[in-house]
Short mmCIF file of C-alpha atoms in Angstrom, two decimals:
data_model
loop_
_atom_site.label_atom_id
_atom_site.label_comp_id
_atom_site.label_asym_id
_atom_site.label_seq_id
_atom_site.Cartn_x
_atom_site.Cartn_y
_atom_site.Cartn_z
CA UNK A 24 121.07 -71.09 -45.18
CA UNK A 25 124.37 -71.96 -46.73
CA UNK A 26 128.03 -71.40 -45.31
CA UNK A 27 129.19 -69.84 -48.32
CA UNK A 28 126.73 -68.30 -49.36
CA UNK A 29 127.59 -64.59 -47.52
CA UNK A 30 131.34 -64.81 -47.66
CA UNK A 31 132.99 -61.45 -50.16
CA UNK A 32 134.72 -63.06 -52.93
CA UNK A 33 138.17 -63.10 -51.62
CA UNK A 34 138.33 -63.29 -48.07
CA UNK A 35 140.52 -66.44 -47.61
CA UNK A 36 138.02 -67.40 -45.02
CA UNK A 37 137.97 -71.27 -45.38
CA UNK A 38 141.93 -71.18 -45.70
CA UNK A 39 144.56 -71.82 -43.13
CA UNK A 40 145.42 -68.21 -40.94
CA UNK A 41 143.29 -66.31 -42.69
CA UNK A 42 142.25 -62.37 -41.96
CA UNK A 43 139.31 -60.48 -42.25
CA UNK A 44 138.63 -57.43 -41.42
CA UNK A 45 135.55 -54.70 -40.37
CA UNK A 46 133.97 -52.14 -38.97
CA UNK A 47 132.28 -54.56 -35.75
CA UNK A 48 132.79 -58.51 -34.91
CA UNK A 49 129.51 -60.43 -33.05
CA UNK A 50 130.20 -63.53 -31.97
CA UNK A 51 127.50 -65.80 -31.29
CA UNK A 52 123.94 -65.64 -34.11
CA UNK A 53 122.13 -66.16 -31.71
CA UNK A 54 119.01 -63.02 -30.83
CA UNK A 55 121.15 -60.86 -29.47
CA UNK A 56 123.87 -61.56 -32.34
CA UNK A 57 121.63 -61.03 -34.75
CA UNK A 58 119.47 -58.05 -33.76
CA UNK A 59 123.35 -56.12 -33.35
CA UNK A 60 124.07 -57.68 -36.64
CA UNK A 61 121.01 -55.99 -38.22
CA UNK A 62 120.87 -52.62 -36.43
CA UNK A 63 124.24 -51.83 -36.97
CA UNK A 64 124.32 -53.16 -40.70
CA UNK A 65 120.92 -51.18 -41.33
CA UNK A 66 122.92 -48.30 -39.72
CA UNK A 67 124.93 -47.95 -42.50
CA UNK A 68 129.06 -50.32 -40.57
CA UNK A 69 130.63 -53.86 -41.74
CA UNK A 70 130.26 -56.40 -39.89
CA UNK A 71 130.78 -59.25 -39.33
CA UNK A 72 128.59 -62.59 -37.59
CA UNK A 73 130.68 -64.84 -36.93
CA UNK A 74 128.61 -68.00 -35.31
CA UNK A 75 130.27 -71.34 -33.98
CA UNK A 76 126.70 -74.11 -35.84
CA UNK A 77 125.50 -73.59 -38.34
CA UNK A 78 122.26 -73.04 -39.24
CA UNK A 79 119.50 -73.79 -38.50
CA UNK A 80 120.54 -75.27 -35.04
CA UNK A 81 118.50 -76.33 -32.08
CA UNK A 82 118.85 -74.44 -28.91
CA UNK A 83 117.74 -75.45 -25.31
CA UNK A 84 114.62 -72.63 -24.76
CA UNK A 85 111.37 -72.73 -24.33
CA UNK A 86 109.97 -71.08 -27.70
CA UNK A 87 107.81 -69.08 -25.82
CA UNK A 88 107.75 -65.28 -26.35
CA UNK A 89 106.02 -62.69 -24.55
CA UNK A 90 104.49 -59.51 -26.17
CA UNK A 91 107.55 -57.51 -24.63
CA UNK A 92 109.76 -59.81 -26.85
CA UNK A 93 106.91 -59.33 -29.81
CA UNK A 94 107.95 -56.07 -30.01
CA UNK A 95 111.46 -55.95 -30.97
CA UNK A 96 110.73 -58.08 -33.66
CA UNK A 97 108.49 -55.76 -35.04
CA UNK A 98 111.24 -52.97 -34.07
CA UNK A 99 113.06 -55.22 -36.31
CA UNK A 100 110.42 -55.42 -38.81
CA UNK A 101 110.15 -59.86 -38.05
CA UNK A 102 107.01 -60.01 -39.37
CA UNK A 103 104.91 -62.97 -37.92
CA UNK A 104 102.29 -64.31 -39.10
CA UNK A 105 100.99 -66.64 -38.70
CA UNK A 106 100.25 -68.79 -41.74
CA UNK A 107 104.30 -69.05 -41.94
CA UNK A 108 104.37 -70.77 -38.25
CA UNK A 109 104.07 -68.16 -35.69
CA UNK A 110 101.97 -69.14 -33.00
CA UNK A 111 100.22 -66.95 -31.74
CA UNK A 112 98.92 -66.72 -27.35
CA UNK A 113 96.27 -64.77 -25.46
CA UNK A 114 97.96 -64.80 -22.21
CA UNK A 115 99.56 -67.28 -19.27
CA UNK A 116 97.76 -69.85 -17.59
CA UNK A 117 99.10 -70.31 -13.82
CA UNK A 118 97.75 -74.35 -12.23
CA UNK A 119 99.16 -74.71 -8.66
CA UNK A 120 97.62 -76.00 -5.64
CA UNK A 121 94.96 -78.23 -7.47
CA UNK A 122 93.87 -74.78 -9.69
CA UNK A 123 94.27 -73.12 -13.24
CA UNK A 124 93.52 -69.51 -13.64
CA UNK A 125 93.88 -67.91 -17.26
CA UNK A 126 95.81 -64.51 -16.94
CA UNK A 127 95.30 -62.00 -21.20
CA UNK A 128 98.01 -60.73 -21.63
CA UNK A 129 97.31 -56.58 -20.87
CA UNK A 130 96.82 -53.89 -22.78
CA UNK A 131 100.37 -52.00 -22.16
CA UNK A 132 100.92 -48.93 -24.45
CA UNK A 133 103.63 -49.78 -26.67
CA UNK A 134 103.14 -53.89 -26.49
CA UNK A 135 100.95 -56.22 -28.14
CA UNK A 136 98.51 -57.85 -26.78
CA UNK A 137 99.36 -61.19 -27.37
CA UNK A 138 102.84 -63.77 -27.27
CA UNK A 139 104.08 -66.33 -29.54
CA UNK A 140 105.99 -69.56 -29.53
CA UNK A 141 108.82 -70.75 -32.62
CA UNK A 142 112.15 -72.98 -31.83
CA UNK A 143 114.82 -71.83 -31.89
CA UNK A 144 115.60 -73.71 -34.67
CA UNK A 145 113.60 -71.86 -36.86
CA UNK A 146 113.83 -68.44 -34.68
CA UNK A 147 117.21 -68.34 -35.14
CA UNK A 148 117.92 -68.58 -38.34
CA UNK A 149 115.12 -65.70 -39.49
CA UNK A 150 116.81 -63.22 -37.09
CA UNK A 151 120.67 -64.74 -39.06
CA UNK A 152 118.68 -64.42 -42.52
CA UNK A 153 118.09 -60.63 -41.35
CA UNK A 154 120.76 -59.98 -39.80
CA UNK A 155 122.16 -60.60 -43.48
CA UNK A 156 119.50 -59.23 -45.57
CA UNK A 157 120.31 -55.98 -43.77
CA UNK A 158 124.36 -56.95 -45.43
CA UNK A 159 125.78 -58.08 -42.06
CA UNK A 160 128.44 -60.37 -43.63
CA UNK A 161 127.22 -63.84 -41.66
CA UNK A 162 130.59 -66.49 -41.53
CA UNK A 163 129.51 -69.73 -39.74
CA UNK A 164 131.47 -72.81 -39.15
CA UNK A 165 134.15 -70.31 -36.37
CA UNK A 166 134.75 -71.67 -33.31
CA UNK A 167 136.20 -68.45 -31.27
CA UNK A 168 138.53 -69.23 -29.39
CA UNK A 169 139.75 -66.63 -27.86
CA UNK A 170 139.77 -62.33 -28.53
CA UNK A 171 142.61 -60.40 -29.80
CA UNK A 172 144.93 -56.83 -28.03
CA UNK A 173 147.27 -54.95 -28.01
CA UNK A 174 148.12 -53.79 -24.45
CA UNK A 175 144.56 -53.84 -22.91
CA UNK A 176 142.58 -53.84 -26.27
CA UNK A 177 140.64 -55.62 -27.47
CA UNK A 178 141.21 -55.70 -31.59
CA UNK A 179 140.30 -58.61 -32.88
CA UNK A 180 139.89 -62.65 -32.19
CA UNK A 181 140.92 -65.24 -33.75
CA UNK A 182 138.98 -68.28 -34.30
CA UNK A 183 139.21 -71.77 -35.55
CA UNK A 184 137.38 -73.21 -39.33
CA UNK A 185 135.07 -76.32 -38.54
CA UNK A 186 133.81 -78.34 -41.20
CA UNK A 187 130.65 -79.45 -42.28
CA UNK A 188 129.82 -82.06 -39.74
CA UNK A 189 131.40 -79.22 -37.09
CA UNK A 190 135.03 -80.62 -36.76
CA UNK A 191 137.55 -78.70 -36.54
CA UNK A 192 139.34 -78.57 -40.71
CA UNK A 193 142.61 -77.23 -38.47
CA UNK A 194 142.66 -73.36 -40.56
CA UNK A 195 142.19 -70.90 -38.54
CA UNK A 196 141.37 -67.50 -38.88
CA UNK A 197 142.04 -63.85 -37.53
CA UNK A 198 139.30 -61.22 -37.93
CA UNK A 199 140.39 -57.19 -37.09
CA UNK A 200 137.72 -55.34 -36.06
CA UNK A 201 137.92 -51.47 -32.98
CA UNK A 202 134.61 -53.47 -31.74
CA UNK A 203 134.12 -56.56 -31.08
CA UNK A 204 130.32 -58.26 -29.48
CA UNK A 205 130.28 -60.74 -27.52
CA UNK A 206 126.53 -62.46 -27.80
CA UNK A 207 128.55 -65.99 -27.35
CA UNK A 208 126.21 -67.18 -24.23
CA UNK A 209 126.49 -67.45 -21.47
CA UNK A 210 130.16 -69.04 -21.18
CA UNK A 211 131.88 -66.90 -22.61
CA UNK A 212 135.06 -67.46 -24.01
CA UNK A 213 135.86 -64.02 -24.76
CA UNK A 214 134.62 -62.41 -21.41
CA UNK A 215 136.42 -65.19 -19.24
CA UNK A 216 139.53 -64.45 -21.79
CA UNK A 217 139.64 -60.41 -19.64
CA UNK A 218 138.92 -61.59 -16.33
CA UNK A 219 135.21 -60.81 -16.35
CA UNK A 220 134.35 -63.41 -14.40
CA UNK A 221 130.11 -64.67 -12.97
CA UNK A 222 128.90 -62.45 -10.43
CA UNK A 223 128.28 -64.89 -7.27
CA UNK A 224 125.42 -62.14 -5.86
CA UNK A 225 123.62 -62.55 -9.11
CA UNK A 226 120.99 -65.70 -8.93
CA UNK A 227 121.28 -68.23 -11.59
CA UNK A 228 119.26 -70.78 -12.72
CA UNK A 229 118.21 -73.72 -15.38
CA UNK A 230 116.41 -75.06 -17.64
CA UNK A 231 115.41 -78.14 -18.85
CA UNK A 232 112.71 -78.99 -21.53
CA UNK A 233 111.96 -81.14 -24.36
CA UNK A 234 110.08 -82.31 -26.88
CA UNK A 235 107.09 -84.54 -26.69
CA UNK A 236 103.81 -85.24 -29.12
CA UNK A 237 101.33 -84.55 -27.58
CA UNK A 238 97.28 -83.47 -28.33
CA UNK A 239 98.09 -80.11 -25.96
CA UNK A 240 100.00 -78.99 -29.04
CA UNK A 241 97.88 -76.60 -29.47
CA UNK A 242 97.14 -73.88 -27.24
CA UNK A 243 95.68 -70.01 -26.88
CA UNK A 244 97.93 -69.69 -23.68
CA UNK A 245 101.18 -70.93 -21.91
CA UNK A 246 101.11 -72.61 -19.32
CA UNK A 247 103.17 -72.37 -15.93
CA UNK A 248 102.54 -74.63 -13.25
CA UNK A 249 103.85 -73.19 -9.83
CA UNK A 250 104.96 -76.40 -7.89
CA UNK A 251 107.65 -78.81 -9.35
CA UNK A 252 108.34 -81.93 -7.24
CA UNK A 253 111.48 -81.73 -4.85
CA UNK A 254 113.48 -82.72 -2.56
CA UNK A 255 115.12 -80.97 0.10
CA UNK A 256 118.74 -81.86 2.21
CA UNK A 257 117.25 -83.97 4.29
CA UNK A 258 115.24 -85.89 1.78
CA UNK A 259 112.08 -84.27 2.88
CA UNK A 260 110.00 -83.58 -0.36
CA UNK A 261 109.54 -79.60 -0.70
CA UNK A 262 109.01 -77.22 -3.99
CA UNK A 263 111.50 -76.20 -5.69
CA UNK A 264 111.74 -72.33 -7.12
CA UNK A 265 111.12 -72.14 -9.94
CA UNK A 266 108.54 -72.92 -11.76
CA UNK A 267 107.14 -75.83 -15.69
CA UNK A 268 105.71 -74.66 -19.02
CA UNK A 269 103.53 -76.23 -21.81
CA UNK A 270 103.96 -74.82 -24.38
CA UNK A 271 101.60 -76.02 -27.51
CA UNK A 272 104.43 -76.02 -30.67
CA UNK A 273 101.71 -76.31 -32.97
CA UNK A 274 103.21 -78.89 -35.12
CA UNK A 275 102.65 -81.93 -33.39
CA UNK A 276 104.38 -81.09 -30.24
CA UNK A 277 104.99 -79.82 -26.66
CA UNK A 278 107.74 -77.89 -25.71
CA UNK A 279 107.76 -79.28 -21.92
CA UNK A 280 109.99 -78.05 -19.08
CA UNK A 281 111.23 -76.73 -15.98
CA UNK A 282 113.03 -73.70 -15.33
CA UNK A 283 114.75 -73.11 -11.05
CA UNK A 284 116.65 -70.92 -9.10
CA UNK A 285 119.80 -71.45 -7.32
CA UNK A 286 118.44 -70.20 -4.19
CA UNK A 287 117.38 -72.92 -3.14
CA UNK A 288 120.12 -74.94 -0.99
CA UNK A 289 118.54 -78.23 -3.28
CA UNK A 290 120.17 -76.22 -6.01
CA UNK A 291 123.36 -78.35 -7.69
CA UNK A 292 122.01 -81.78 -5.72
CA UNK A 293 119.15 -81.79 -7.96
CA UNK A 294 119.08 -84.25 -11.04
CA UNK A 295 116.92 -81.82 -12.65
CA UNK A 296 116.38 -84.28 -15.23
CA UNK A 297 114.40 -86.27 -13.21
CA UNK A 298 112.51 -83.28 -11.49
CA UNK A 299 111.33 -83.63 -14.68
CA UNK A 300 110.56 -86.39 -15.20
CA UNK A 301 109.29 -86.73 -11.97
CA UNK A 302 106.13 -83.82 -13.21
CA UNK A 303 105.58 -85.25 -16.90
CA UNK A 304 104.09 -87.91 -14.89
CA UNK A 305 101.71 -86.73 -13.08
CA UNK A 306 99.67 -85.98 -15.65
CA UNK A 307 96.93 -86.78 -17.71
CA UNK A 308 97.06 -89.94 -19.69
CA UNK A 309 95.71 -88.35 -22.25
CA UNK A 310 98.08 -85.25 -23.08
CA UNK A 311 101.43 -88.04 -23.19
CA UNK A 312 104.18 -87.05 -22.22
CA UNK A 313 105.40 -90.51 -21.68
CA UNK A 314 109.57 -91.58 -23.53
CA UNK A 315 107.96 -93.84 -25.94
CA UNK A 316 106.74 -89.83 -27.14
CA UNK A 317 109.96 -87.89 -26.76
CA UNK A 318 111.56 -86.43 -29.89
CA UNK A 319 114.65 -86.41 -29.55
CA UNK A 320 116.37 -86.13 -25.94
CA UNK A 321 115.31 -83.78 -22.59
CA UNK A 322 118.92 -80.95 -23.00
CA UNK A 323 119.43 -79.21 -20.61
CA UNK A 324 121.65 -75.06 -20.10
CA UNK A 325 121.99 -72.42 -17.21
CA UNK A 326 119.80 -69.58 -17.41
CA UNK A 327 122.39 -66.25 -16.98
CA UNK A 328 120.35 -63.37 -14.22
CA UNK A 329 120.43 -59.93 -13.26
CA UNK A 330 123.24 -58.60 -15.04
CA UNK A 331 125.78 -61.37 -13.99
CA UNK A 332 128.52 -61.44 -15.91
CA UNK A 333 129.95 -56.77 -15.82
CA UNK A 334 131.36 -54.57 -17.22
CA UNK A 335 129.01 -54.55 -19.96
CA UNK A 336 130.93 -52.98 -22.24
CA UNK A 337 134.98 -51.65 -21.82
CA UNK A 338 138.44 -52.02 -23.84
CA UNK A 339 136.36 -52.70 -26.74
CA UNK A 340 135.01 -55.75 -25.76
CA UNK A 341 130.94 -55.23 -25.71
CA UNK A 342 128.66 -57.99 -24.16
CA UNK A 343 125.02 -58.78 -25.17
CA UNK A 344 121.96 -61.59 -24.12
CA UNK A 345 123.33 -64.60 -21.78
CA UNK A 346 127.01 -62.57 -21.72
CA UNK A 347 125.99 -59.67 -19.47
CA UNK A 348 123.20 -61.47 -17.40
CA UNK A 349 120.08 -60.45 -19.42
CA UNK A 350 118.06 -63.65 -18.32
CA UNK A 351 114.35 -61.45 -16.30
CA UNK A 352 115.45 -63.16 -12.11
CA UNK A 353 111.42 -63.33 -12.70
CA UNK A 354 110.53 -65.25 -15.82
CA UNK A 355 114.26 -67.23 -16.33
CA UNK A 356 112.97 -64.83 -19.80
CA UNK A 357 116.39 -64.42 -22.62
CA UNK A 358 115.50 -63.14 -25.12
CA UNK A 359 113.67 -60.22 -25.44
CA UNK A 360 116.32 -59.41 -23.77
CA UNK A 361 119.39 -59.47 -25.36
CA UNK A 362 117.67 -58.55 -28.42
CA UNK A 363 116.25 -54.89 -26.06
CA UNK A 364 119.59 -55.47 -25.19
CA UNK A 365 121.47 -55.35 -28.55
CA UNK A 366 118.70 -52.14 -30.15
CA UNK A 367 120.30 -49.72 -27.36
CA UNK A 368 123.85 -51.52 -27.91
CA UNK A 369 123.27 -50.44 -31.24
CA UNK A 370 122.17 -47.07 -30.80
CA UNK A 371 125.02 -46.30 -28.49
CA UNK A 372 127.69 -48.30 -31.41
CA UNK A 373 126.12 -46.50 -33.70
CA UNK A 374 127.59 -42.50 -32.56
CA UNK A 375 129.95 -44.08 -31.27
CA UNK A 376 131.51 -44.71 -35.12
CA UNK A 377 129.45 -41.16 -36.04
CA UNK A 378 131.17 -39.82 -34.01
CA UNK A 379 134.63 -41.04 -33.56
CA UNK A 380 134.97 -43.13 -37.04
CA UNK A 381 138.75 -41.37 -37.03
CA UNK A 382 139.21 -40.59 -33.13
CA UNK A 383 139.30 -44.12 -31.59
CA UNK A 384 139.63 -41.75 -27.83
CA UNK A 385 136.32 -39.71 -28.47
CA UNK A 386 134.71 -43.61 -30.27
CA UNK A 387 135.59 -45.18 -26.75
CA UNK A 388 134.43 -42.46 -24.58
CA UNK A 389 130.94 -42.86 -26.23
CA UNK A 390 131.03 -46.88 -25.93
CA UNK A 391 131.37 -46.22 -22.52
CA UNK A 392 127.90 -44.96 -22.23
CA UNK A 393 126.44 -48.84 -22.51
CA UNK A 394 126.94 -50.37 -19.31
CA UNK A 395 124.88 -46.96 -18.12
CA UNK A 396 122.42 -47.32 -20.49
CA UNK A 397 121.78 -51.17 -19.78
CA UNK A 398 121.83 -49.69 -15.90
CA UNK A 399 118.67 -47.04 -16.77
CA UNK A 400 116.85 -49.42 -18.00
CA UNK A 401 117.09 -52.00 -16.92
CA UNK A 402 119.01 -52.34 -13.61
CA UNK A 403 115.82 -51.24 -10.82
CA UNK A 404 114.03 -54.06 -12.37
CA UNK A 405 116.50 -56.49 -12.58
CA UNK A 406 117.83 -55.89 -8.91
CA UNK A 407 113.78 -56.24 -7.61
CA UNK A 408 114.12 -60.01 -9.75
CA UNK A 409 117.37 -60.52 -7.43
CA UNK A 410 115.01 -59.90 -5.00
CA UNK A 411 112.23 -62.43 -5.41
CA UNK A 412 114.40 -64.83 -6.45
CA UNK A 413 115.59 -65.01 -3.75
CA UNK A 414 112.40 -64.83 -1.76
CA UNK A 415 111.06 -68.01 -3.20
CA UNK A 416 114.28 -69.84 -2.23
CA UNK A 417 112.45 -70.45 1.30
CA UNK A 418 110.28 -74.02 0.01
CA UNK A 419 107.58 -72.33 2.73
CA UNK A 420 106.94 -68.74 0.69
CA UNK A 421 107.01 -70.76 -1.68
CA UNK A 422 103.55 -72.87 -0.66
CA UNK A 423 102.33 -69.64 0.52
CA UNK A 424 102.83 -66.98 -2.31
CA UNK A 425 100.81 -70.27 -4.70
CA UNK A 426 98.45 -71.65 -2.15
CA UNK A 427 97.14 -68.29 -1.37
CA UNK A 428 97.87 -65.63 -4.13
CA UNK A 429 96.57 -68.12 -6.99
CA UNK A 430 93.09 -67.54 -5.62
CA UNK A 431 92.87 -63.79 -5.85
CA UNK A 432 92.74 -63.11 -9.97
CA UNK A 433 93.66 -59.32 -9.37
CA UNK A 434 96.37 -60.15 -7.76
CA UNK A 435 97.99 -62.53 -10.66
CA UNK A 436 97.41 -60.18 -13.22
CA UNK A 437 99.53 -57.67 -11.82
CA UNK A 438 101.83 -60.98 -11.06
CA UNK A 439 101.56 -61.35 -14.45
CA UNK A 440 102.45 -57.83 -15.60
CA UNK A 441 105.47 -57.32 -13.28
CA UNK A 442 107.10 -61.01 -13.65
CA UNK A 443 106.98 -60.40 -17.72
CA UNK A 444 107.64 -56.63 -16.91
CA UNK A 445 104.55 -55.33 -18.90
CA UNK A 446 103.93 -51.83 -16.77
CA UNK A 447 104.45 -49.02 -18.29
CA UNK A 448 107.12 -46.37 -17.22
CA UNK A 449 105.32 -43.93 -17.81
CA UNK A 450 101.52 -45.23 -17.37
CA UNK A 451 98.67 -44.38 -15.14
CA UNK A 452 97.64 -47.23 -13.94
CA UNK A 453 97.51 -48.73 -10.40
CA UNK A 454 99.94 -51.31 -11.44
CA UNK A 455 102.13 -48.38 -14.26
CA UNK A 456 102.71 -45.86 -10.77
CA UNK A 457 103.60 -49.14 -8.33
CA UNK A 458 106.17 -50.30 -10.35
CA UNK A 459 108.14 -47.54 -11.24
CA UNK A 460 107.43 -46.48 -7.59
CA UNK A 461 109.53 -49.74 -7.23
CA UNK A 462 112.11 -49.24 -10.01
CA UNK A 463 113.03 -45.73 -9.20
CA UNK A 464 113.81 -46.63 -5.29
CA UNK A 465 115.69 -49.61 -5.99
CA UNK A 466 119.21 -49.96 -6.54
CA UNK A 467 119.98 -50.71 -9.84
CA UNK A 468 121.95 -54.31 -10.67
#
């Protein structure tokens, strides 16, 4: 994707101290940011989508998409034919205590019956292109450094411009808009600048992954290993709270990684790259997950879970995706929830601009409904996930869950459906009714 093909003539964005205006500024062109930009541009708003790096670019991720994420792609209008590199899967294969169980994705109302695999290098580029096709103005090589404020209200951002090599050119830019959407990831410089710190009462995860050349590059199932070897504070062998994954990418490699929660006492004192290496070392040699077949480096990233940064809107700044801690505590999935938040948020924003195009107070009243919209959509479910994360932080409980849960296929089908959030709140099945009852009685996150 060209760095300048989307720039409107005369903006001066490549000159020192450039300035530009829009209805909405979206910072970060990951899944949440690009989805938000696409929906808002399609609604007729002038949207600036600012991205620090240049496409295509890599991100730490498992590259696996559950049916919940596939639904968001369908709603956004992104075609996913296998002929264009989208790898379909039928469900989840669970491995633990010497057992292997394949669970197909459920036939749940409103969700497709398949998942997908697509590398983030391709995936994010596709979503950003889609946003541009809808009319969003994508500016790459824009490193947003701080919010621009008038009193407490965020009215834009300041940025340093980066060259093709990713280094600062010495040029700066100011972008102004009545609304700024922070889709700038876990560390969210914008959220921190306005005092929205991470909440310590929310779980946090760490993911580490690598790509390995392997004959397992083609697989009809996402594979999840429920036993990760670790050590407690006394050096004893324990199971870590999390899971390992093997996702066939279809290009000759497999994405192999681990996700671990901070609910273990070993969190922060563990070398997670070494955990990954020890884990793959016990796998069959014919899978070829070795240092010699590792493509590139092992890379890690934080997983902010359960709405760990709030409020999701205040004073002109809206949070979407990792910036607002919108990662599922049950399974570490973030893409589906970033896209869902963007879709729901875009409806709020479009309504706000319709009602308050020339009335700042009216626009603000509508925008202030976004936190409740997110709580209603995901708050109860994320709270259940927080409790789950706390429970599996106990190594003994984790061992018991794997030992006695995995042999029970009906139970594991229920677990997979809940963990992937594929229950239908309006459904009539036992799973759907149980899910609805639990989320109703659970306080919102």
